Structure formats: structure tokens, C-alpha cells
Amino acid sequence: MSKQWQGMDLQGGGLQQVQMAYKAVERTTVGAYLRWLLFVVGWHRFYLREPFGGLAYVAATGAAAATHYVAAWPWLWLLPAAAALADLVWIPSRVVKLNKDLRMATMMSGMNRGAPRGFKGHFTEENTTETSPDGDGDGA
């Protein structure tokens, strides 16, 4: 973003302000895949605003670790691993859906009810007074 744009006061609720607010909360597919590398703690699910999915990963990882060390059942690690493999396919569509929801929420939060203070109607050619070359104001 250029310095000229950064110096502008966009607090008036214009399209630029809405776009900047959306960009601050937007999620990326690359970001989700990078966080997927730590799937054992469900970081990618938390990043994509799926807290219950993230907690499910934490619980599955904890259960797998406990049963592996207590009962020597290493096969339970397959549960979070299978879910993580399914998430590889799930991530792109979830990012698109979440970004649509975030964009809509951002746009709706920036909407003002009613006309702005000092608004006097739309400008039309009829609202202007033109003077004719002869100065009588009839425009003809």
C-alpha cells in the first residue's frame, strides 16, 4: 500500500475502509496449510474459526498420547492423522466460505442507518442555477 493511501483518513465508512477492515481479518489458504503442519493441536482449525474442531484435535491427540503410553495402543494415533488428511481436502473450501462470511460481516458492520448528517438530497442538473450568456438566468 502506498504512503499516500496510508496517510488518508478513511474513517468515513467508505469502500476503502471496509476493504481495509476485511483484509485485516481475511484468511488465506497458504496460512491454513502452514498451520495444518501443527494439526496435532488443531491450529489450522482455530485459524479458520472452527474452535470445536480445534478442541477435537487437542482431545484426540491427548487421548492417543495417553493410550499409547498407558495401554501401549499406538493405533489410536490414526484418528487425528486421518482427520488431518481429510482436512487437506477440506481447507480450500472452508477458506472460501469463511472469507465470504467475513466479507459480509465486515460490509454489514460498516453500514450506517439513514442519511449522513448534512445530507440534502441527490445532486441533479435541475438543482443548479445556470445563467445564460445574457445574464437573465433562464438558461436560454
PDB file of C-alpha atoms in Angstrom, residues 62-110:
ATOM      1  CA  GLY A  62      -4.360 -36.232  24.181  1.00  0.00           C
ATOM      2  CA  ALA A  63      -6.342 -39.478  24.081  1.00  0.00           C
ATOM      3  CA  ALA A  64      -3.911 -41.008  21.593  1.00  0.00           C
ATOM      4  CA  ALA A  65      -0.906 -39.993  23.677  1.00  0.00           C
ATOM      5  CA  ALA A  66      -2.464 -41.302  26.890  1.00  0.00           C
ATOM      6  CA  THR A  67      -3.461 -44.668  25.447  1.00  0.00           C
ATOM      7  CA  HIS A  68      -0.139 -45.039  23.672  1.00  0.00           C
ATOM      8  CA  TYR A  69       1.847 -44.595  26.850  1.00  0.00           C
ATOM      9  CA  VAL A  70      -0.539 -46.214  29.315  1.00  0.00           C
ATOM     10  CA  ALA A  71      -2.010 -49.111  27.355  1.00  0.00           C
ATOM     11  CA  ALA A  72       0.537 -49.356  24.521  1.00  0.00           C
ATOM     12  CA  TRP A  73      -2.074 -48.851  21.779  1.00  0.00           C
ATOM     13  CA  PRO A  74      -0.239 -46.833  19.143  1.00  0.00           C
ATOM     14  CA  TRP A  75      -3.003 -47.362  16.564  1.00  0.00           C
ATOM     15  CA  LEU A  76      -5.082 -44.630  18.223  1.00  0.00           C
ATOM     16  CA  TRP A  77      -2.745 -42.065  16.602  1.00  0.00           C
ATOM     17  CA  LEU A  78      -4.515 -42.931  13.349  1.00  0.00           C
ATOM     18  CA  LEU A  79      -7.607 -40.949  14.418  1.00  0.00           C
ATOM     19  CA  PRO A  80      -6.045 -37.470  14.420  1.00  0.00           C
ATOM     20  CA  ALA A  81      -3.886 -38.422  11.427  1.00  0.00           C
ATOM     21  CA  ALA A  82      -6.928 -39.495   9.369  1.00  0.00           C
ATOM     22  CA  ALA A  83      -8.761 -36.307  10.312  1.00  0.00           C
ATOM     23  CA  ALA A  84      -5.719 -34.259   9.302  1.00  0.00           C
ATOM     24  CA  LEU A  85      -5.589 -35.963   5.900  1.00  0.00           C
ATOM     25  CA  ALA A  86      -9.284 -35.206   5.391  1.00  0.00           C
ATOM     26  CA  ASP A  87      -8.593 -31.592   6.313  1.00  0.00           C
ATOM     27  CA  LEU A  88      -6.102 -31.326   3.460  1.00  0.00           C
ATOM     28  CA  VAL A  89      -9.081 -31.574   1.111  1.00  0.00           C
ATOM     29  CA  TRP A  90     -11.387 -29.545   3.377  1.00  0.00           C
ATOM     30  CA  ILE A  91      -9.167 -26.465   3.850  1.00  0.00           C
ATOM     31  CA  PRO A  92      -9.635 -24.683   0.474  1.00  0.00           C
ATOM     32  CA  SER A  93     -13.434 -24.795   0.549  1.00  0.00           C
ATOM     33  CA  ARG A  94     -13.505 -23.737   4.192  1.00  0.00           C
ATOM     34  CA  VAL A  95     -11.241 -20.752   3.488  1.00  0.00           C
ATOM     35  CA  VAL A  96     -13.556 -19.617   0.679  1.00  0.00           C
ATOM     36  CA  LYS A  97     -16.677 -19.998   2.836  1.00  0.00           C
ATOM     37  CA  LEU A  98     -15.115 -18.271   5.836  1.00  0.00           C
ATOM     38  CA  ASN A  99     -13.846 -15.359   3.723  1.00  0.00           C
ATOM     39  CA  LYS A 100     -17.310 -14.874   2.231  1.00  0.00           C
ATOM     40  CA  ASP A 101     -18.781 -14.783   5.737  1.00  0.00           C
ATOM     41  CA  LEU A 102     -16.062 -12.398   6.945  1.00  0.00           C
ATOM     42  CA  ARG A 103     -16.557 -10.116   3.932  1.00  0.00           C
ATOM     43  CA  MET A 104     -20.322  -9.998   4.511  1.00  0.00           C
ATOM     44  CA  ALA A 105     -19.905  -9.321   8.239  1.00  0.00           C
ATOM     45  CA  THR A 106     -17.372  -6.574   7.547  1.00  0.00           C
ATOM     46  CA  MET A 107     -19.587  -4.907   4.966  1.00  0.00           C
ATOM     47  CA  MET A 108     -22.670  -5.115   7.169  1.00  0.00           C
ATOM     48  CA  SER A 109     -20.848  -3.735  10.203  1.00  0.00           C
ATOM     49  CA  GLY A 110     -19.775  -0.675   8.224  1.00  0.00           C
TER      50      GLY A 110
END
